Amino acid sequence: PALARRASSEQQPEATRWRVVVVVGLGSFLSNTASSCLMTCQALWLKEVFGWTSLHFGFVMMATSVLGLTLRTLAYDWLQRKLGLMRCASFGALLSTAAYAGYSLVRRPAGFEWRFALFAASAACGTTGMILTSGSVAPFLSRLSSKEAMGRVMAVASVTASAGRVIGPPLYGRLYVIEQPLPYRVAAAFAAAAAVGYVVAQRLYVVARCIAKGGRLHAAPPPRSAPTSASTCAPRACRCHCCSRRCAGRASRRRCVRRSSRSRFLPEAGRSARTATRLSARFRPTCSPLSRWCSTF
């Protein structure tokens, strides 16, 4: 029970992180605005490019739905555990950007085989991107809210998603009248902006958790006065300060060995202060980029 309460307190903060909520909401708005391009222009676009009827459009929708169901069942949980929620959302937005860019490149004069291959690849990327993005935003927002403000945070998520689906159809309808590939180009720009927003939200979340736990973004060097051995390494000496989580396994032992090796080059070992500083700089421990982005999502 104590471990469960500790895990719950780490997942749910005492105060709502509204700055991160706003950034995630903006990314959700841009992502849903981009996705509304498909439900507005897809049928007209398929008829214009391939000459397909409503029956063909129904089969296309069925194929993308089957692909989405398969991804949700078999691959999404694994990707979420490997990448994290916001990384899944960012990766999904990038896939959506590639999909809309691919749609804009499909033209009628090209051969049917090339047109169909590019369309199939774009449809697969778009479906995967929407699955990753839509399934990651709401769970991530639940981590940003306190128990009292959970309803308001979920309302922000619903309002931003609905606003994108309201604004998108008339915008893309007007753009389709001007030029056929133009809606997909604008949707690609919206999806790319959403990916940037999710990356910024992830970074803000890491910094907010670091500040809340009193950590630092970089590992602090050990004190120069007392040498530290590998067997008596203090618990805080082997912690990643960007997310205040203990480094485990080989990484912890390797840092302890580096700290003990650095203690040999202190001035007390018979060397001058300048020589000790030059030699000890080679063994100065720092957090790697991977440790700064620890699995806190």
Short mmCIF file of C-alpha atoms in Angstrom, two decimals:
data_model
loop_
_atom_site.label_atom_id
_atom_site.label_comp_id
_atom_site.label_asym_id
_atom_site.label_seq_id
_atom_site.Cartn_x
_atom_site.Cartn_y
_atom_site.Cartn_z
CA PRO A 1 0.00 0.00 0.00
CA ALA A 2 2.81 2.43 0.77
CA LEU A 3 4.40 1.85 -2.63
CA ALA A 4 1.02 2.29 -4.32
CA ARG A 5 0.45 5.61 -2.54
CA ARG A 6 3.95 6.77 -3.49
CA ALA A 7 3.41 5.85 -7.16
CA SER A 8 0.05 7.62 -7.18
CA SER A 9 1.57 10.77 -5.71
CA GLU A 10 4.31 10.74 -8.35
CA GLN A 11 1.81 10.33 -11.18
CA GLN A 12 -0.65 12.96 -9.95
CA PRO A 13 0.73 16.32 -8.77
CA GLU A 14 -0.66 18.36 -5.93
CA ALA A 15 -1.01 21.47 -8.14
CA THR A 16 -2.19 21.49 -11.74
CA ARG A 17 0.54 22.32 -14.25
CA TRP A 18 -1.53 24.71 -16.36
CA ARG A 19 1.38 25.84 -18.52
CA VAL A 20 1.90 22.33 -19.81
CA VAL A 21 -1.87 21.83 -20.13
CA VAL A 22 -2.11 24.89 -22.39
CA VAL A 23 0.73 23.70 -24.62
CA VAL A 24 -0.74 20.20 -24.93
CA GLY A 25 -4.18 21.69 -25.64
CA LEU A 26 -2.72 23.83 -28.41
CA GLY A 27 -1.04 20.77 -29.90
CA SER A 28 -4.33 18.86 -29.72
CA PHE A 29 -6.13 21.73 -31.47
CA LEU A 30 -3.59 21.79 -34.30
CA SER A 31 -3.61 18.00 -34.64
CA ASN A 32 -7.41 17.78 -34.83
CA THR A 33 -7.53 20.68 -37.28
CA ALA A 34 -5.14 18.77 -39.52
CA SER A 35 -7.08 15.50 -39.26
CA SER A 36 -10.35 17.16 -40.26
CA CYS A 37 -8.83 17.59 -43.73
CA LEU A 38 -9.46 13.91 -44.46
CA MET A 39 -13.15 13.88 -43.63
CA THR A 40 -13.64 17.04 -45.70
CA CYS A 41 -11.64 16.35 -48.86
CA GLN A 42 -10.93 12.62 -48.99
CA ALA A 43 -13.97 11.52 -51.01
CA LEU A 44 -13.67 14.36 -53.53
CA TRP A 45 -9.92 13.81 -53.79
CA LEU A 46 -10.26 10.08 -54.48
CA LYS A 47 -12.80 10.75 -57.21
CA GLU A 48 -10.58 13.39 -58.78
CA VAL A 49 -7.34 11.40 -58.66
CA PHE A 50 -8.51 7.81 -59.19
CA GLY A 51 -12.06 8.21 -60.46
CA TRP A 52 -13.39 6.11 -57.58
CA THR A 53 -17.01 6.07 -56.45
CA SER A 54 -18.55 6.02 -53.00
CA LEU A 55 -18.14 2.22 -52.89
CA HIS A 56 -14.38 2.51 -53.29
CA PHE A 57 -14.31 5.22 -50.63
CA GLY A 58 -16.15 2.86 -48.27
CA PHE A 59 -13.54 0.17 -48.83
CA VAL A 60 -10.77 2.68 -48.15
CA MET A 61 -12.39 3.67 -44.86
CA MET A 62 -12.81 0.00 -43.93
CA ALA A 63 -9.14 -0.76 -44.64
CA THR A 64 -7.89 2.16 -42.55
CA SER A 65 -10.23 1.19 -39.71
CA VAL A 66 -8.90 -2.38 -39.72
CA LEU A 67 -5.34 -1.06 -39.67
CA GLY A 68 -6.14 1.26 -36.78
CA LEU A 69 -7.80 -1.54 -34.79
CA THR A 70 -4.79 -3.78 -35.35
CA LEU A 71 -2.36 -1.11 -34.22
CA ARG A 72 -4.37 -0.34 -31.10
CA THR A 73 -4.56 -4.03 -30.19
CA LEU A 74 -1.03 -5.21 -30.96
CA ALA A 75 1.42 -2.32 -31.13
CA TYR A 76 0.21 0.76 -29.27
CA ASP A 77 0.83 -0.49 -25.74
CA TRP A 78 4.36 -1.59 -26.66
CA LEU A 79 5.14 1.74 -28.32
CA GLN A 80 3.73 3.68 -25.39
CA ARG A 81 5.94 1.77 -22.94
CA LYS A 82 9.01 2.15 -25.15
CA LEU A 83 8.62 5.81 -26.12
CA GLY A 84 6.32 7.38 -23.54
CA LEU A 85 3.07 9.27 -24.04
CA MET A 86 4.33 12.55 -25.44
CA ARG A 87 6.94 10.92 -27.60
CA CYS A 88 4.18 8.77 -29.08
CA ALA A 89 2.15 11.91 -29.74
CA SER A 90 5.12 13.69 -31.34
CA PHE A 91 5.97 10.69 -33.48
CA GLY A 92 2.33 10.36 -34.53
CA ALA A 93 2.18 14.02 -35.52
CA LEU A 94 5.31 13.58 -37.63
CA LEU A 95 3.77 10.56 -39.35
CA SER A 96 0.64 12.61 -40.04
CA THR A 97 2.82 15.34 -41.54
CA ALA A 98 4.41 12.82 -43.88
CA ALA A 99 0.97 11.45 -44.79
CA TYR A 100 -0.49 14.83 -45.72
CA ALA A 101 2.63 15.68 -47.69
CA GLY A 102 2.25 12.40 -49.57
CA TYR A 103 -1.39 13.12 -50.36
CA SER A 104 -0.41 16.48 -51.82
CA LEU A 105 2.08 14.79 -54.18
CA VAL A 106 -0.40 12.36 -55.75
CA ARG A 107 -1.29 13.75 -59.18
CA ARG A 108 -3.48 12.47 -62.00
CA PRO A 109 -0.92 12.40 -64.88
CA ALA A 110 1.31 9.88 -63.05
CA GLY A 111 0.90 6.14 -63.57
CA PHE A 112 -1.78 4.33 -61.60
CA GLU A 113 0.72 2.07 -59.85
CA TRP A 114 2.78 4.99 -58.52
CA ARG A 115 -0.32 6.92 -57.51
CA PHE A 116 -1.81 3.96 -55.67
CA ALA A 117 1.49 3.10 -53.92
CA LEU A 118 1.93 6.68 -52.69
CA PHE A 119 -1.71 6.81 -51.61
CA ALA A 120 -1.44 3.51 -49.70
CA ALA A 121 1.75 4.61 -47.92
CA SER A 122 0.21 7.98 -47.02
CA ALA A 123 -2.97 6.33 -45.73
CA ALA A 124 -0.97 3.93 -43.56
CA CYS A 125 1.16 6.77 -42.13
CA GLY A 126 -1.90 8.93 -41.50
CA THR A 127 -3.80 6.17 -39.71
CA THR A 128 -0.80 5.28 -37.54
CA GLY A 129 -0.20 8.94 -36.72
CA MET A 130 -3.80 9.55 -35.66
CA ILE A 131 -3.78 6.42 -33.48
CA LEU A 132 -0.60 7.45 -31.68
CA THR A 133 -1.66 11.06 -31.21
CA SER A 134 -5.26 10.54 -30.14
CA GLY A 135 -4.34 7.79 -27.69
CA SER A 136 -1.59 9.75 -25.95
CA VAL A 137 -2.98 13.22 -25.26
CA ALA A 138 -5.76 12.41 -22.79
CA PRO A 139 -3.68 10.08 -20.55
CA PHE A 140 -0.87 12.62 -20.48
CA LEU A 141 -3.25 15.42 -19.48
CA SER A 142 -4.48 13.30 -16.58
CA ARG A 143 -0.92 13.36 -15.19
CA LEU A 144 -0.85 17.14 -15.19
CA SER A 145 -3.92 17.72 -13.06
CA SER A 146 -4.62 17.54 -9.38
CA LYS A 147 -7.67 15.65 -8.19
CA GLU A 148 -9.69 18.83 -7.75
CA ALA A 149 -8.99 20.20 -11.25
CA MET A 150 -9.28 16.94 -13.18
CA GLY A 151 -12.66 17.90 -14.66
CA ARG A 152 -11.43 21.24 -15.92
CA VAL A 153 -8.33 19.72 -17.50
CA MET A 154 -10.40 17.09 -19.31
CA ALA A 155 -12.76 19.86 -20.44
CA VAL A 156 -9.78 21.72 -21.93
CA ALA A 157 -8.81 18.58 -23.85
CA SER A 158 -12.36 18.11 -25.17
CA VAL A 159 -12.80 21.78 -26.14
CA THR A 160 -9.49 21.99 -28.03
CA ALA A 161 -10.18 18.78 -29.95
CA SER A 162 -13.71 19.88 -30.84
CA ALA A 163 -12.55 23.36 -31.87
CA GLY A 164 -10.12 21.84 -34.37
CA ARG A 165 -12.87 19.70 -35.90
CA VAL A 166 -15.16 22.74 -36.12
CA ILE A 167 -12.70 25.11 -37.77
CA GLY A 168 -11.11 22.57 -40.13
CA PRO A 169 -13.95 21.59 -42.53
CA PRO A 170 -14.88 25.05 -43.82
CA LEU A 171 -11.22 26.01 -44.06
CA TYR A 172 -10.27 22.98 -46.11
CA GLY A 173 -13.41 23.20 -48.21
CA ARG A 174 -12.43 26.69 -49.28
CA LEU A 175 -8.82 25.67 -49.92
CA TYR A 176 -9.90 22.70 -52.05
CA VAL A 177 -11.81 25.06 -54.34
CA ILE A 178 -8.66 27.15 -54.84
CA GLU A 179 -6.29 24.24 -55.55
CA GLN A 180 -6.60 20.50 -55.05
CA PRO A 181 -3.32 19.78 -53.13
CA LEU A 182 -3.56 22.96 -51.02
CA PRO A 183 -5.65 21.51 -48.15
CA TYR A 184 -3.15 18.72 -47.61
CA ARG A 185 -0.23 21.14 -47.57
CA VAL A 186 -1.94 23.26 -44.91
CA ALA A 187 -2.80 20.11 -42.93
CA ALA A 188 0.86 19.04 -43.08
CA ALA A 189 1.89 22.41 -41.66
CA PHE A 190 -0.65 22.08 -38.83
CA ALA A 191 0.56 18.56 -38.01
CA ALA A 192 4.20 19.67 -37.96
CA ALA A 193 3.31 22.52 -35.60
CA ALA A 194 1.48 20.02 -33.37
CA ALA A 195 4.60 17.84 -33.24
CA VAL A 196 6.65 20.83 -32.10
CA GLY A 197 4.03 21.62 -29.46
CA TYR A 198 4.15 18.09 -28.07
CA VAL A 199 7.96 18.20 -27.87
CA VAL A 200 7.78 21.52 -25.97
CA ALA A 201 5.13 20.08 -23.63
CA GLN A 202 7.35 17.08 -22.90
CA ARG A 203 10.29 19.32 -22.05
CA LEU A 204 8.16 21.56 -19.82
CA TYR A 205 6.85 18.49 -18.02
CA VAL A 206 10.38 17.25 -17.31
CA VAL A 207 11.43 20.65 -15.97
CA ALA A 208 8.28 20.95 -13.84
CA ARG A 209 8.83 17.55 -12.24
CA CYS A 210 12.48 18.35 -11.65
CA ILE A 211 11.61 21.61 -9.88
CA ALA A 212 8.83 19.97 -7.87
CA LYS A 213 11.24 17.33 -6.56
CA GLY A 214 14.08 19.76 -5.90
CA GLY A 215 16.38 18.21 -8.48
CA ARG A 216 18.60 19.71 -11.12
CA LEU A 217 18.86 19.12 -14.84
CA HIS A 218 22.51 18.05 -14.59
CA ALA A 219 24.28 15.76 -12.18
CA ALA A 220 26.21 17.54 -9.45
CA PRO A 221 29.94 16.69 -9.13
CA PRO A 222 31.02 15.03 -5.87
CA PRO A 223 32.66 17.13 -3.15
CA ARG A 224 36.41 17.52 -3.66
CA SER A 225 37.23 17.29 0.03
CA ALA A 226 36.24 13.66 0.69
CA PRO A 227 37.11 10.82 -1.72
CA THR A 228 34.25 8.49 -2.54
CA SER A 229 34.72 4.78 -3.09
CA ALA A 230 32.58 2.47 -5.16
CA SER A 231 31.38 0.58 -2.09
CA THR A 232 30.43 3.63 -0.01
CA CYS A 233 28.83 5.74 -2.74
CA ALA A 234 26.12 7.98 -1.28
CA PRO A 235 22.60 7.43 -2.61
CA ARG A 236 22.34 10.98 -3.94
CA ALA A 237 25.65 10.64 -5.82
CA CYS A 238 24.08 8.06 -8.09
CA ARG A 239 20.85 9.88 -8.90
CA CYS A 240 19.74 11.45 -12.14
CA HIS A 241 18.76 14.95 -11.08
CA CYS A 242 16.65 15.65 -14.16
CA CYS A 243 13.90 13.35 -12.94
CA SER A 244 15.08 12.50 -9.39
CA ARG A 245 15.16 8.79 -10.08
CA ARG A 246 17.93 6.48 -8.93
CA CYS A 247 20.25 5.18 -11.62
CA ALA A 248 20.23 1.40 -11.42
CA GLY A 249 22.47 -1.44 -12.51
CA ARG A 250 25.62 -0.83 -14.50
CA ALA A 251 25.10 2.92 -14.86
CA SER A 252 25.16 3.34 -11.06
CA ARG A 253 28.28 1.23 -10.60
CA ARG A 254 30.01 2.94 -13.52
CA ARG A 255 29.39 6.41 -12.06
CA CYS A 256 30.61 5.25 -8.65
CA VAL A 257 33.82 3.93 -10.22
CA ARG A 258 34.31 7.20 -12.10
CA ARG A 259 33.89 9.18 -8.89
CA SER A 260 36.35 6.94 -7.03
CA SER A 261 38.83 7.23 -9.93
CA ARG A 262 38.46 11.00 -9.87
CA SER A 263 39.41 11.10 -6.19
CA ARG A 264 42.91 9.87 -7.09
CA PHE A 265 43.67 13.13 -8.88
CA LEU A 266 42.93 15.45 -5.95
CA PRO A 267 45.72 17.78 -4.71
CA GLU A 268 46.07 15.62 -1.56
CA ALA A 269 47.62 12.89 -3.72
CA GLY A 270 50.80 14.95 -4.18
CA ARG A 271 49.90 16.85 -7.36
CA SER A 272 49.43 20.55 -7.87
CA ALA A 273 45.97 22.08 -7.95
CA ARG A 274 46.26 22.87 -11.69
CA THR A 275 47.23 19.29 -12.56
CA ALA A 276 44.49 17.89 -10.36
CA THR A 277 41.90 20.12 -12.01
CA ARG A 278 43.04 19.12 -15.51
CA LEU A 279 43.03 15.40 -14.71
CA SER A 280 39.80 15.40 -12.73
CA ALA A 281 37.95 17.10 -15.60
CA ARG A 282 38.26 13.86 -17.55
CA PHE A 283 36.29 12.03 -14.87
CA ARG A 284 33.63 14.65 -14.21
CA PRO A 285 30.23 12.86 -14.20
CA THR A 286 27.43 14.34 -16.24
CA CYS A 287 23.97 13.14 -17.11
CA SER A 288 23.75 11.76 -20.61
CA PRO A 289 21.00 13.04 -22.98
CA LEU A 290 19.18 9.76 -22.43
CA SER A 291 19.20 10.21 -18.66
CA ARG A 292 17.84 13.74 -19.01
CA TRP A 293 14.84 12.27 -20.79
CA CYS A 294 14.26 9.40 -18.39
CA SER A 295 11.07 7.40 -18.67
CA THR A 296 8.89 9.82 -16.70
CA PHE A 297 6.01 9.77 -19.12
#
